[in-house]
Short mmCIF file of C-alpha atoms in Angstrom, two decimals:
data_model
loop_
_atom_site.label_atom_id
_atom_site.label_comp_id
_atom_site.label_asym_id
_atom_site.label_seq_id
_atom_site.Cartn_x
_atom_site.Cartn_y
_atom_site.Cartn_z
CA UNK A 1 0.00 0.00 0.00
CA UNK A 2 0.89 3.65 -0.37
CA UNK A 3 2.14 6.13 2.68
CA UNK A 4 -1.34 6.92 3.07
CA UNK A 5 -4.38 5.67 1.59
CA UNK A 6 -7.67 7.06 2.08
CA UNK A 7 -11.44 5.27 1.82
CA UNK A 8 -14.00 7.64 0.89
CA UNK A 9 -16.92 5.73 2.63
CA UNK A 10 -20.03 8.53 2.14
CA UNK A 11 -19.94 12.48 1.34
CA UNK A 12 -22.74 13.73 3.64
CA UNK A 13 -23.82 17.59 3.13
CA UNK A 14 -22.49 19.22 6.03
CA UNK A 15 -23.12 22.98 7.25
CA UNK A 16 -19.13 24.83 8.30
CA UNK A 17 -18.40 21.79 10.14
CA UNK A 18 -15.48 21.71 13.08
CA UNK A 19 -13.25 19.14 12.88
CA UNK A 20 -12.66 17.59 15.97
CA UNK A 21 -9.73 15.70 17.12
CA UNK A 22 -9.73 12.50 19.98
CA UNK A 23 -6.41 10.57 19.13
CA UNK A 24 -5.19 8.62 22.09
CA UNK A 25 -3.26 10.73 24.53
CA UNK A 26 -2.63 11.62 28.55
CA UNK A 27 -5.36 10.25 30.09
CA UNK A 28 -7.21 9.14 26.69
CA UNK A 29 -9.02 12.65 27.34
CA UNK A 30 -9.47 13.19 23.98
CA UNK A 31 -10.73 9.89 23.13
CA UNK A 32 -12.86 9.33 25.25
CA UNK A 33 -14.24 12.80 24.65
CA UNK A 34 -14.33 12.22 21.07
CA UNK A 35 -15.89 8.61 20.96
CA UNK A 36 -18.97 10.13 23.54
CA UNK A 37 -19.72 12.63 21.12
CA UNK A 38 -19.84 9.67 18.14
CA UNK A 39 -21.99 7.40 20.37
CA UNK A 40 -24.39 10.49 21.75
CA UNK A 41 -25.00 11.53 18.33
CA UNK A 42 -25.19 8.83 16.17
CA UNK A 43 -22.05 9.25 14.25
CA UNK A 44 -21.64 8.59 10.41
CA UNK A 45 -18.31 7.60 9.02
CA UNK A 46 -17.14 8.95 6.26
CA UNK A 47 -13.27 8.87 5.85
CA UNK A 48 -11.04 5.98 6.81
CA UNK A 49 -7.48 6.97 6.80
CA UNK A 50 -4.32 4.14 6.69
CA UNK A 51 -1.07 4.93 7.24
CA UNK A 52 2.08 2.99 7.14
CA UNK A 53 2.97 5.37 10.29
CA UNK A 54 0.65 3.08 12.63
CA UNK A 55 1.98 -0.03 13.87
CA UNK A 56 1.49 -3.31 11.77
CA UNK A 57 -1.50 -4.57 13.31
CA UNK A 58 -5.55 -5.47 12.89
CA UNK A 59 -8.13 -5.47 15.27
CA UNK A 60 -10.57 -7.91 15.49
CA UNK A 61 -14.15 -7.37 16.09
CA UNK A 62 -16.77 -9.65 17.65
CA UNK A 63 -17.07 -11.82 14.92
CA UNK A 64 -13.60 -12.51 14.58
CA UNK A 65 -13.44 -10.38 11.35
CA UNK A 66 -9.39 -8.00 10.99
CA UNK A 67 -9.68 -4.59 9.67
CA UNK A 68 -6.50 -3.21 9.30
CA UNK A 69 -5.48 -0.46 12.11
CA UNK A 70 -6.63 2.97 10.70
CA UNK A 71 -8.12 6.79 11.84
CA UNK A 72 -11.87 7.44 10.70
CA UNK A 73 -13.49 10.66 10.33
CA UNK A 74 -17.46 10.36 10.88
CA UNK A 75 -19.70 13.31 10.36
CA UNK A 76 -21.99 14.23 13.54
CA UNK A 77 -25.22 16.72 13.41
CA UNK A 78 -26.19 18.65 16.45
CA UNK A 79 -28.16 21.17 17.40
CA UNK A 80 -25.58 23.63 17.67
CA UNK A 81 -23.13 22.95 14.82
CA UNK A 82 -22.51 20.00 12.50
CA UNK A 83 -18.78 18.06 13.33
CA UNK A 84 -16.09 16.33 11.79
CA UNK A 85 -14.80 13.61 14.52
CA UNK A 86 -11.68 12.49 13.85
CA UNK A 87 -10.78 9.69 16.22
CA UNK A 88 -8.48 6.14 16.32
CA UNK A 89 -6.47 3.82 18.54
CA UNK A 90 -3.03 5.00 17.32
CA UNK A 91 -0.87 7.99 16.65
CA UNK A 92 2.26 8.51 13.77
CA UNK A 93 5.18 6.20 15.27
CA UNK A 94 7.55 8.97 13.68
CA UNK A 95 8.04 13.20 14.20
CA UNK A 96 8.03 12.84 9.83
CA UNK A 97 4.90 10.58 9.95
CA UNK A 98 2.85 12.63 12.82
CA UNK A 99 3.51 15.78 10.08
CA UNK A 100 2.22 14.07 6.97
CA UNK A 101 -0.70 12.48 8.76
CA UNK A 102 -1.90 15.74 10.57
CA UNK A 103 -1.57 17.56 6.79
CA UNK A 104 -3.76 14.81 5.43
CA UNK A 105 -6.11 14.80 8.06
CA UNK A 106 -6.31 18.83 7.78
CA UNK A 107 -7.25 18.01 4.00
CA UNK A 108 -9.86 16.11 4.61
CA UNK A 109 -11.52 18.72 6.54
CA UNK A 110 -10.83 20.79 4.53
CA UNK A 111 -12.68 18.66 1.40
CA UNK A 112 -15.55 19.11 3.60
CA UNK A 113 -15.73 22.49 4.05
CA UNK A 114 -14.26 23.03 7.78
CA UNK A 115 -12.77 26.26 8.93
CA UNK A 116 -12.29 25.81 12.57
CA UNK A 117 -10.88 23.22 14.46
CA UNK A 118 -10.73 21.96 17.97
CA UNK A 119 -7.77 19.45 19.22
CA UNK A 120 -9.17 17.48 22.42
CA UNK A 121 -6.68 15.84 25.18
CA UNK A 122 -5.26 16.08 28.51
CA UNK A 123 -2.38 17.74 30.48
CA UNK A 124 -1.26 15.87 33.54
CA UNK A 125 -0.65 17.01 36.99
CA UNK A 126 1.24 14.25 38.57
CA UNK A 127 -1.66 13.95 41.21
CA UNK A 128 -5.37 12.67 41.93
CA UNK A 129 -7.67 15.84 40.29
CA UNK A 130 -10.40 16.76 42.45
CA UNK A 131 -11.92 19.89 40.45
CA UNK A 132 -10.87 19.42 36.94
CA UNK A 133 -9.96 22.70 34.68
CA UNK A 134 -9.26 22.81 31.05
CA UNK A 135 -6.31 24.76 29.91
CA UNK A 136 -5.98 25.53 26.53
CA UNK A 137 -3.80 26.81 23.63
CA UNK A 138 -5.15 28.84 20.06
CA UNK A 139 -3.77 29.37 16.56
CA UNK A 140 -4.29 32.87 17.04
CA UNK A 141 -4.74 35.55 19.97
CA UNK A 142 -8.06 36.79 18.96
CA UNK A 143 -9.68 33.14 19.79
CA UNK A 144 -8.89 33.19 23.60
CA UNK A 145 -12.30 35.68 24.46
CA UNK A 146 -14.66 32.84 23.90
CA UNK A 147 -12.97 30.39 25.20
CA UNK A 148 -11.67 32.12 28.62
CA UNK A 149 -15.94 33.04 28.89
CA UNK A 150 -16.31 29.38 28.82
CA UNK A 151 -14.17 29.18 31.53
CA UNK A 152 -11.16 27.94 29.65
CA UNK A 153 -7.91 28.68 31.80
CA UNK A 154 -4.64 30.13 29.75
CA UNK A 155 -1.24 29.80 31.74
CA UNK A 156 1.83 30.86 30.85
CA UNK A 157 4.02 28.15 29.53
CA UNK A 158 1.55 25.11 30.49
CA UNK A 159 1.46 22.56 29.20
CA UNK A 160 4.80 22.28 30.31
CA UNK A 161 7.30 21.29 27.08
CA UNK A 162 4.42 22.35 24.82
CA UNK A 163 1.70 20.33 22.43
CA UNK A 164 3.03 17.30 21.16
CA UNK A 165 1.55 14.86 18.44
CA UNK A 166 -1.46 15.64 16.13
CA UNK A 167 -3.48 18.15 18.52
CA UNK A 168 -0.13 20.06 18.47
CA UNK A 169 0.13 20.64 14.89
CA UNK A 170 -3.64 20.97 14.47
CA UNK A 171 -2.72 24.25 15.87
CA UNK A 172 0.67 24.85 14.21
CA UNK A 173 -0.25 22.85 10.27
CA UNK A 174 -3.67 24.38 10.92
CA UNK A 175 -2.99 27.99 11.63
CA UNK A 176 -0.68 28.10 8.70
CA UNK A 177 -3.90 26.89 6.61
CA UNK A 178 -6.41 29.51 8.01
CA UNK A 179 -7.89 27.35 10.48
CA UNK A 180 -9.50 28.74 13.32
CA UNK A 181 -8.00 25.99 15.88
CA UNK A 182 -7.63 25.85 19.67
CA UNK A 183 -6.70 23.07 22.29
CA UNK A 184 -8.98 22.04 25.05
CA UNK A 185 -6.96 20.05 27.59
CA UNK A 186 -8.04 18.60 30.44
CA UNK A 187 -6.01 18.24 33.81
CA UNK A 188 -5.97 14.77 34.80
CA UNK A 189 -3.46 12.78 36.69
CA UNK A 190 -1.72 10.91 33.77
CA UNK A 191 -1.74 7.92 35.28
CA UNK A 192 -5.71 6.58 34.48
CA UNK A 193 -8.02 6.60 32.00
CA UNK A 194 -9.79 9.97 32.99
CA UNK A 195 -13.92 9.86 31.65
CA UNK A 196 -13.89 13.32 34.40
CA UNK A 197 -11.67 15.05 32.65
CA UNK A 198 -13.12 14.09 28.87
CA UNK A 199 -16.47 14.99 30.27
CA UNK A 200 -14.55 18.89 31.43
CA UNK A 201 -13.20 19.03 27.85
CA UNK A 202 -16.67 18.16 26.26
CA UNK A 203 -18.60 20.63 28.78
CA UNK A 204 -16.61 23.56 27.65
CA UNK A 205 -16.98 22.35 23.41
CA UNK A 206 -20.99 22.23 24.41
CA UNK A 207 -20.61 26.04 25.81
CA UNK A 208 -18.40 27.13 22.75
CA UNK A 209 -20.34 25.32 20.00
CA UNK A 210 -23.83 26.10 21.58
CA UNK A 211 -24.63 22.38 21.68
CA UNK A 212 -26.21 19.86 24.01
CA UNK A 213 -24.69 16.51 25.01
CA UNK A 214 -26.14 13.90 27.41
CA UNK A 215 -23.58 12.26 29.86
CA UNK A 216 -24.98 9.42 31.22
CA UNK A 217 -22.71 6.78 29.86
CA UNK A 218 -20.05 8.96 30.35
CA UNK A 219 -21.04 9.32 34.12
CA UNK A 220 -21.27 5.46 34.64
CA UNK A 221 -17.35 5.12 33.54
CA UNK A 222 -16.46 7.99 35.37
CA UNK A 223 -18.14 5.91 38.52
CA UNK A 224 -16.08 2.82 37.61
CA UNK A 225 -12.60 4.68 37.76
CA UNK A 226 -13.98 6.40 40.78
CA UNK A 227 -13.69 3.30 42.34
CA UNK A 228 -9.79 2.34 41.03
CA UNK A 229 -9.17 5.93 42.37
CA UNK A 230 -10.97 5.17 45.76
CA UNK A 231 -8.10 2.23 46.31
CA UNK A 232 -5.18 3.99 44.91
CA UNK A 233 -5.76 6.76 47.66
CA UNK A 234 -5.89 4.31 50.21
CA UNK A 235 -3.06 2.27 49.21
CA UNK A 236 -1.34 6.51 49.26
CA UNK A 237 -2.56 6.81 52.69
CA UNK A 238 -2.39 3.91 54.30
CA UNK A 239 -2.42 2.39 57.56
CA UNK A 240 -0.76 4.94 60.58
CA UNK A 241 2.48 3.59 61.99
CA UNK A 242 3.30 3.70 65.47
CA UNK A 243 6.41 4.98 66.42
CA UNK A 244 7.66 2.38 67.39
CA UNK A 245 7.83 0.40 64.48
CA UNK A 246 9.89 2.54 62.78
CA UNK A 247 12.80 0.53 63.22
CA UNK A 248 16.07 0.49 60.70
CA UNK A 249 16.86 -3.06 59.57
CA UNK A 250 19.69 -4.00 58.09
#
């Protein structure tokens, strides 16, 4: 196969759509953020994009069937503004690859008409979040007002080390083009799967976008980490010592 092959799988009508991006990253923030939105609104793919870049692999569905690893775009309607979702289980393996995929993936959204973008993920914090805030990042100055009345938080030099990956250079590749494009990132430890964060992220798109989005499957994974949280703190805490077992052996 070529580089990068694309499989035009339908060509809905769609109204200035945003692209959205959910790759896998810190937290799988943007993933999960970007697969609720799919399974909220009834989703329609409409790109399949393969790239040598991903690791040599298939996965395997319920019926046993391989479908060779890919990223799919699928077209989403809502009642505040139509969406591109770009979403997948893999980023570029190279800094060469994550370039020429993120300038495909601009194309397509492009080919269907999108002028603004929004690149979906997570910064970590090293700790357990209790009230989550999303940071974020823009192609351009002038896009901060909206976002900061959403309640989006702009730090000086966070995240630390920058944007790495695809939502980086949705910003960078996609400024260059034109796009409108910003970063919504939640805080989340790093360490877990974070469905609080994602739902943070997606809270402050719905504000933004003027949509409405339903989190009750969202809520009932955010209750199952709750618990894996619940027993990492105690494991942090622990039992109290007495003084005088704190004895040097050796």
């Amino acid at each position: 196969m070529e580089d990068i092959e694309i499989d035009e799988v339908a060509t809905p009508e769609l109204t200035d759509p945003v692209l959205i991006e959910g790759l896998p990253g810190v937290g799988h923030v943007g993933k999960l953020a970007a697969e609720h939105l799919l399974e909220e609104f009834d989703g329609e793919l409409v790109r399949r994009v393969y790239a040598t870049e991903f690791p040599p692999q298939v996965n395997v569905d319920d019926e046993g069937v391989a479908e060779l690893t890919c990223a799919e775009f699928h077209a989403v309607e809502t009642d505040g503004a139509d969406l591109l979702v770009l979403t997948g289980d893999h980023q570029a393996g190279s800094n060469a690859g994550h370039y020429k995929l993120t300038s495909t993936f601009l194309d397509v959204a492009e080919s269907f008409g999108a002028e603004r973008a929004f690149a979906l993920g997570g910064v970590p914090t090293g700790e357990l979040v209790e009230e989550y805030t999303v940071l974020g990042a823009v192609s351009d100055g002038a896009l901060t007002g909206d976002l900061e009345d959403a309640g989006v938080e702009f730090r000086a030099d966070e995240p630390a080390g920058g944007i790495v990956g695809v939502s980086g250079l949705v910003l960078g590749l996609g400024g260059r083009r034109g796009f409108e494009a910003a970063c919504l990132m939640g805080e989340t430890s790093g360490y877990l799967v974070d469905p609080k964060s994602a739902r943070a992220v997606l809270e402050t798109l719905e504000a933004v976008l003027d949509m409405s989005v339903d989190y009750e499957s969202l809520e009932d994974r955010a209750e199952e980490m709750e618990e894996v949280v619940g027993k990492i703190r105690e494991m942090q805490e622990g039992p109290a010592v007495p003084d005088d077992d704190l004895r040097y052996i050796g």
